CSV table of C-alpha atoms in Angstrom, one decimal:
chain,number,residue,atom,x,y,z
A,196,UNK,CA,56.0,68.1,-65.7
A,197,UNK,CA,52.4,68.4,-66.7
A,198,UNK,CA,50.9,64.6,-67.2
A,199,UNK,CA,48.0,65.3,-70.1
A,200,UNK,CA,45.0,62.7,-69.8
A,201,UNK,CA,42.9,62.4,-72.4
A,202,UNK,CA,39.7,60.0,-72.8
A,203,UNK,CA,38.9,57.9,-74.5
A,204,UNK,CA,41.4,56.5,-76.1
A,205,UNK,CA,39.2,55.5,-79.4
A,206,UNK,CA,35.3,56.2,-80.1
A,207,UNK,CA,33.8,55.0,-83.0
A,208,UNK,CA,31.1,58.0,-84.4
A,209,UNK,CA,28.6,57.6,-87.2
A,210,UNK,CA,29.1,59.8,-90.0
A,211,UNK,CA,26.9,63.1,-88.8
A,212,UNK,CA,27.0,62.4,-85.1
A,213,UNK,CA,28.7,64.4,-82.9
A,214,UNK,CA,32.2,63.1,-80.9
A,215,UNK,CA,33.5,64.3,-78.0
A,216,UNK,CA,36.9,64.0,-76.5
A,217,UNK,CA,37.9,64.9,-73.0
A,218,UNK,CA,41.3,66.5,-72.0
A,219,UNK,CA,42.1,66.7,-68.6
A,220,UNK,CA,46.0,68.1,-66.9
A,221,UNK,CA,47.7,67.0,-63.8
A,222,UNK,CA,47.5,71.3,-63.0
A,223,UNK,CA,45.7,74.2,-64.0
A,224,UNK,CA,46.5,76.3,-67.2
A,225,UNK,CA,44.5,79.2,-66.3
A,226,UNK,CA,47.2,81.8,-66.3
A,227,UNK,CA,45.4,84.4,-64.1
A,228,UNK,CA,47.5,88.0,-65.1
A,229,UNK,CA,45.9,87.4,-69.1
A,230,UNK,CA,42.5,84.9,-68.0
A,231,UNK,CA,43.8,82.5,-70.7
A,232,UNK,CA,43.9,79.0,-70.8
A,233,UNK,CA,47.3,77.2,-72.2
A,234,UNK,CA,45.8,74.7,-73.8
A,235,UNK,CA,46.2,73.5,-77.7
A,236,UNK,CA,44.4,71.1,-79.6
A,237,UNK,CA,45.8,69.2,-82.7
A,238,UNK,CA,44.5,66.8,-85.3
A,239,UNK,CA,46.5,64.2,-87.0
A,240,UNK,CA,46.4,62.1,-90.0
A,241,UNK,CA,48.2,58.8,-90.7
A,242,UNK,CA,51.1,59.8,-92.6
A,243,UNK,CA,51.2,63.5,-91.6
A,244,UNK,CA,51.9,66.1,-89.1
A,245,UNK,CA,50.0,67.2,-86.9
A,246,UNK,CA,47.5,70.2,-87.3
A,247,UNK,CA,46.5,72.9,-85.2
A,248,UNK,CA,42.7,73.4,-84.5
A,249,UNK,CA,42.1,74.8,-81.3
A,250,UNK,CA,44.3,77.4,-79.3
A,251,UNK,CA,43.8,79.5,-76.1
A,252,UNK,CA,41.4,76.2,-75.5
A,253,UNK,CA,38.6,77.4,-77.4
A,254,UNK,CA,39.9,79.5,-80.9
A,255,UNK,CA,39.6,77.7,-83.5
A,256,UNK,CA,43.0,78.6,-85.9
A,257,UNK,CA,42.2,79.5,-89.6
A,258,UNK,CA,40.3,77.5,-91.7
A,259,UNK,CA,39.1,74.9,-89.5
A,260,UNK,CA,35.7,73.9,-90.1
A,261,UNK,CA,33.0,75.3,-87.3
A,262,UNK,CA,32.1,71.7,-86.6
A,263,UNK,CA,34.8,71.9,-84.0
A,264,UNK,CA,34.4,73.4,-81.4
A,265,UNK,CA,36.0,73.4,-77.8
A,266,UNK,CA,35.6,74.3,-73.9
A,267,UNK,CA,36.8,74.2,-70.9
A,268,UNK,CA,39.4,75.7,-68.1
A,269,UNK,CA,41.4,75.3,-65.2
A,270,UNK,CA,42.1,71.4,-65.7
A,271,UNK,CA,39.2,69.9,-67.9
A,272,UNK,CA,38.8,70.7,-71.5
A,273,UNK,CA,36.8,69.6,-74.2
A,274,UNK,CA,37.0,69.3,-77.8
A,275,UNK,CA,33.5,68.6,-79.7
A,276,UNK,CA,33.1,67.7,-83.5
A,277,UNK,CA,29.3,68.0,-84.0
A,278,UNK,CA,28.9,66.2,-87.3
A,279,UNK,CA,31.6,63.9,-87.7
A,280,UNK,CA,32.9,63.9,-91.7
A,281,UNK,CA,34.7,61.1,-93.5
A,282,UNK,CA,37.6,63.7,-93.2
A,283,UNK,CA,37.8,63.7,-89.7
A,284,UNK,CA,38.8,60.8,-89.0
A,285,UNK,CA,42.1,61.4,-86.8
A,286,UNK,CA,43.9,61.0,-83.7
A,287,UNK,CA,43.2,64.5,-81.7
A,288,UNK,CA,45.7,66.1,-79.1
A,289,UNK,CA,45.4,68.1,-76.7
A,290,UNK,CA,49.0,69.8,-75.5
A,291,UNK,CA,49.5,72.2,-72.5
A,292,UNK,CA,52.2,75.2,-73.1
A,293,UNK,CA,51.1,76.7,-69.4
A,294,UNK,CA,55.1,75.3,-68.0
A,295,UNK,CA,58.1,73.8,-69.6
A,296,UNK,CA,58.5,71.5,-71.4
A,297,UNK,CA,54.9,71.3,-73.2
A,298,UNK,CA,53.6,68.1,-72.8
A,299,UNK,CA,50.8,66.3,-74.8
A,300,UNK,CA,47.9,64.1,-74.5
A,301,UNK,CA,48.0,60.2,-75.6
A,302,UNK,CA,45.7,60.9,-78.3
A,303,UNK,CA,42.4,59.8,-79.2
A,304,UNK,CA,41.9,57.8,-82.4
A,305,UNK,CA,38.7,59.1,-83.7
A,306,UNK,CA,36.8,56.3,-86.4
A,307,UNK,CA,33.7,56.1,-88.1
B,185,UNK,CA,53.5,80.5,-97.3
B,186,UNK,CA,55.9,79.4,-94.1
B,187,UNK,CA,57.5,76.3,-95.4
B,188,UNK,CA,59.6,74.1,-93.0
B,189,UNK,CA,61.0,71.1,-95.2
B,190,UNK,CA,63.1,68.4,-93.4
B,191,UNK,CA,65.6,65.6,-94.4
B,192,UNK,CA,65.2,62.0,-95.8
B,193,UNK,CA,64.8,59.4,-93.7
B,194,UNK,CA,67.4,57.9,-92.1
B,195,UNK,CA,68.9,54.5,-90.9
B,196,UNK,CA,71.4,54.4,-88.4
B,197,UNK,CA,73.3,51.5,-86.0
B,198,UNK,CA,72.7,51.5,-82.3
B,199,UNK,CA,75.3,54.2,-80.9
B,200,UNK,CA,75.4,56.1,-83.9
B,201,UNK,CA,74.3,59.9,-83.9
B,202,UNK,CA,71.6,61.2,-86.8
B,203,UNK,CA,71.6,65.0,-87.6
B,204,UNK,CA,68.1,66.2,-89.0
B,205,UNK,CA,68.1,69.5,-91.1
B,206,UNK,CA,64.7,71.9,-91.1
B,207,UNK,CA,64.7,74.5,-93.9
B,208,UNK,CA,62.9,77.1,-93.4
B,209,UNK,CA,60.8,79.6,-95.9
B,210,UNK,CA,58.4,82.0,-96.2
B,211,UNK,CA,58.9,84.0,-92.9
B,212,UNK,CA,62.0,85.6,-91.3
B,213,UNK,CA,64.0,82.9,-90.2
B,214,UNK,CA,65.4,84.5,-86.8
B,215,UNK,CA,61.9,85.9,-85.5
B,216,UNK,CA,60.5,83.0,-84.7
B,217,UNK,CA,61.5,80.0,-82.1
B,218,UNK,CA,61.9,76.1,-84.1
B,219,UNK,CA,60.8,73.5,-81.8
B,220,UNK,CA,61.7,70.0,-82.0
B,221,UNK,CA,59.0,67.1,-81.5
B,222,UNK,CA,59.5,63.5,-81.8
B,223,UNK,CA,56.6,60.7,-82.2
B,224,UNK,CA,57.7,56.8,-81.7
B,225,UNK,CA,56.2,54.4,-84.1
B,226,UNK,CA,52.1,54.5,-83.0
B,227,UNK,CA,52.7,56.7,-79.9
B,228,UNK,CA,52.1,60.0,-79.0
B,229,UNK,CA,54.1,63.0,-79.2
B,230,UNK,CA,57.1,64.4,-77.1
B,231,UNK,CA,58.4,67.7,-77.0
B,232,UNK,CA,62.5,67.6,-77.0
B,233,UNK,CA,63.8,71.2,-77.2
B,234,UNK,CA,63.6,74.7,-78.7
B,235,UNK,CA,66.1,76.9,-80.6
B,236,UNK,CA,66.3,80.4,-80.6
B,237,UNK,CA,67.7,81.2,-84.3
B,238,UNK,CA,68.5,84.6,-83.5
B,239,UNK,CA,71.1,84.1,-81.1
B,240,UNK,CA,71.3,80.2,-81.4
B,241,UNK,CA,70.3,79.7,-77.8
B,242,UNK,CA,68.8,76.4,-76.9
B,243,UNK,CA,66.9,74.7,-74.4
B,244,UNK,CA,66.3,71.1,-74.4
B,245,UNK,CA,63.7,68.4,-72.4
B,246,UNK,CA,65.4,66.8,-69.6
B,247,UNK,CA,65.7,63.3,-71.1
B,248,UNK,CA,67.6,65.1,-74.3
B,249,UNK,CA,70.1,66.4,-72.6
B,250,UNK,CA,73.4,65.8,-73.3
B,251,UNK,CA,72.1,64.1,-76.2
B,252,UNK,CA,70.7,66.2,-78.3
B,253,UNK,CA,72.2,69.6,-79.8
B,254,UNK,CA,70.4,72.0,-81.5
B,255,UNK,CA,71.6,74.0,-84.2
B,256,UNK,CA,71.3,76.7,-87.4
B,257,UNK,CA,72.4,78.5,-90.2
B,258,UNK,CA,70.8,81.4,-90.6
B,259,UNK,CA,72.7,82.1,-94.1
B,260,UNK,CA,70.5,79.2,-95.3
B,261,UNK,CA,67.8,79.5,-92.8
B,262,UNK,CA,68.1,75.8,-91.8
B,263,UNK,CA,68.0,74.5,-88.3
B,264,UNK,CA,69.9,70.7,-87.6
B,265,UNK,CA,69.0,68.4,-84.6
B,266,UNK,CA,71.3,65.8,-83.6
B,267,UNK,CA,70.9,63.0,-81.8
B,268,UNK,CA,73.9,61.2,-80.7
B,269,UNK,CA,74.2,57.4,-78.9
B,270,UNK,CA,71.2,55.9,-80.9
B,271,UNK,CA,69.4,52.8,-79.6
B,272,UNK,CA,66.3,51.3,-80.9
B,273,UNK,CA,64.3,53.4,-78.6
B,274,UNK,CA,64.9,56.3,-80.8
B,275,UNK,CA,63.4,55.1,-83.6
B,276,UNK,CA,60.9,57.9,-84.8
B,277,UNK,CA,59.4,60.7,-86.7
B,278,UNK,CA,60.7,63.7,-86.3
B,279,UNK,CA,59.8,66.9,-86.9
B,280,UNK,CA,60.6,70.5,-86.7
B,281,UNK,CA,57.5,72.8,-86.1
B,282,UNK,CA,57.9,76.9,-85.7
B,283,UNK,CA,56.5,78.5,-82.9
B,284,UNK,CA,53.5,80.3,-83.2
B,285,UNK,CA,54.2,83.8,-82.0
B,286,UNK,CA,57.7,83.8,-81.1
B,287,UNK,CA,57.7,81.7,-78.0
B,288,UNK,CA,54.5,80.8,-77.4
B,289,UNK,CA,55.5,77.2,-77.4
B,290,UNK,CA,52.6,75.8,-79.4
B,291,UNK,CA,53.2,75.1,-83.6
B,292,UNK,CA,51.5,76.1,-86.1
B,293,UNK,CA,52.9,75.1,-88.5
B,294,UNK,CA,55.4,71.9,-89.0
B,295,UNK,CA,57.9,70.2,-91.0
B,296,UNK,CA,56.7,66.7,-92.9
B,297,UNK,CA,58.4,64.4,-90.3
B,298,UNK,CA,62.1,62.9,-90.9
B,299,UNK,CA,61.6,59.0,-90.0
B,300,UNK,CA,64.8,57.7,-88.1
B,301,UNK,CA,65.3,54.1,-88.1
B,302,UNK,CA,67.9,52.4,-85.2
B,303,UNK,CA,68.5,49.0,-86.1
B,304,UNK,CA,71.5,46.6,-86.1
């Protein structure tokens, strides 16, 4: 299976800074025949499930706020909030559907 | 709007079994692969298994198998997961979450979570 890493595990961000989260996988999800990157990202709120933002590592899915943003390929991704709002405040996921079964980041617990 | 709305929580014995139901709306039930995820009390999530509910086919994580069995009816477009010999490591949310585009194997959208409780 894929082993997802993500770091850190919390960061504290003032309201209007920017927060960064780091994904990394235990392979590539560059699938070279369609130069796409199997990567997801996910946001999720106590009491809720979770919520796609990112997919294809960098598309944001509709509706989601242009404060988020996120990069990378191969094996080291990034997803970027560059004003963090009260509403933000999450745990983020990054997932890898590259191979079965998908597998998913710890989470990061995002706080203001 | 796609809808998927799951069961009540739950509270089972240890070696019990639990079956979860997804109802699905607002698309064409049988186009569309239901994935089930799973997410222990303040952990992270887990993927356990996808069902095809066109031709029922199924295909489940390694630790789920021979465990878990994944089911639907299309004349209700609802889709069950059951989880048989319950211990207290099994106590979770659960949810059912439709695949994006057909089998892409990421979810756009997901059910609300169906909390199963194992205790004695």
């Amino acid at each position: 299976d894929i082993v997802m890493t993500q770091s850190p595990d919390s960061l504290a961000v003032s309201l209007g800074e920017r927060a960064t989260i780091n994904c990394k996988s235990s392979q590539s999800l560059l699938y070279s025949s369609n130069n796409k990157n199997y990567l997801t990202w996910y946001q999720q709120k106590p009491g809720q499930p979770p919520k796609l933002l990112i997919y294809w590592a960098s598309t944001r899915d509709f509706g989601v706020p242009d404060r988020f943003s996120a990069s990378g390929s191969g094996t080291d991704f990034t997803l970027t909030i560059s004003s963090l709002q009260a509403e933000d405040v999450a745990v983020y996921y990054c997932q890898q559907h590259y191979s079965i079964p998908p597998t998913f980041g710890g989470g990061t617990k995002v706080e203001i | 709007q796609v809808q998927l709305v799951q069961s009540g929580a739950e509270v089972k014995k240890p070696g019990a079994s639990v079956k979860v139901s997804c109802k699905a709306s607002g698309y064409t039930f049988t186009d569309y692969y239901l994935h089930w995820v799973r997410q222990a009390p303040g952990q992270g999530l887990e993927w356990m298994g996808w069902l095809n509910p066109n031709s029922g086919a199924t295909n489940l994580a390694q630790s789920f198998r021979g465990r878990v069995t994944l089911t639907r009816d299309t004349s209700i477009t609802t889709a069950y997961m059951e989880l048989s010999g319950l211990t207290s490591d099994d106590t979770a949310l659960y949810f059912c979450a439709r695949d994006t585009s057909g089998y892409e194997y990421y979810f756009r959208n997901w059910g609300q979570g169906t909390l199963v409780t194992v205790s004695s």
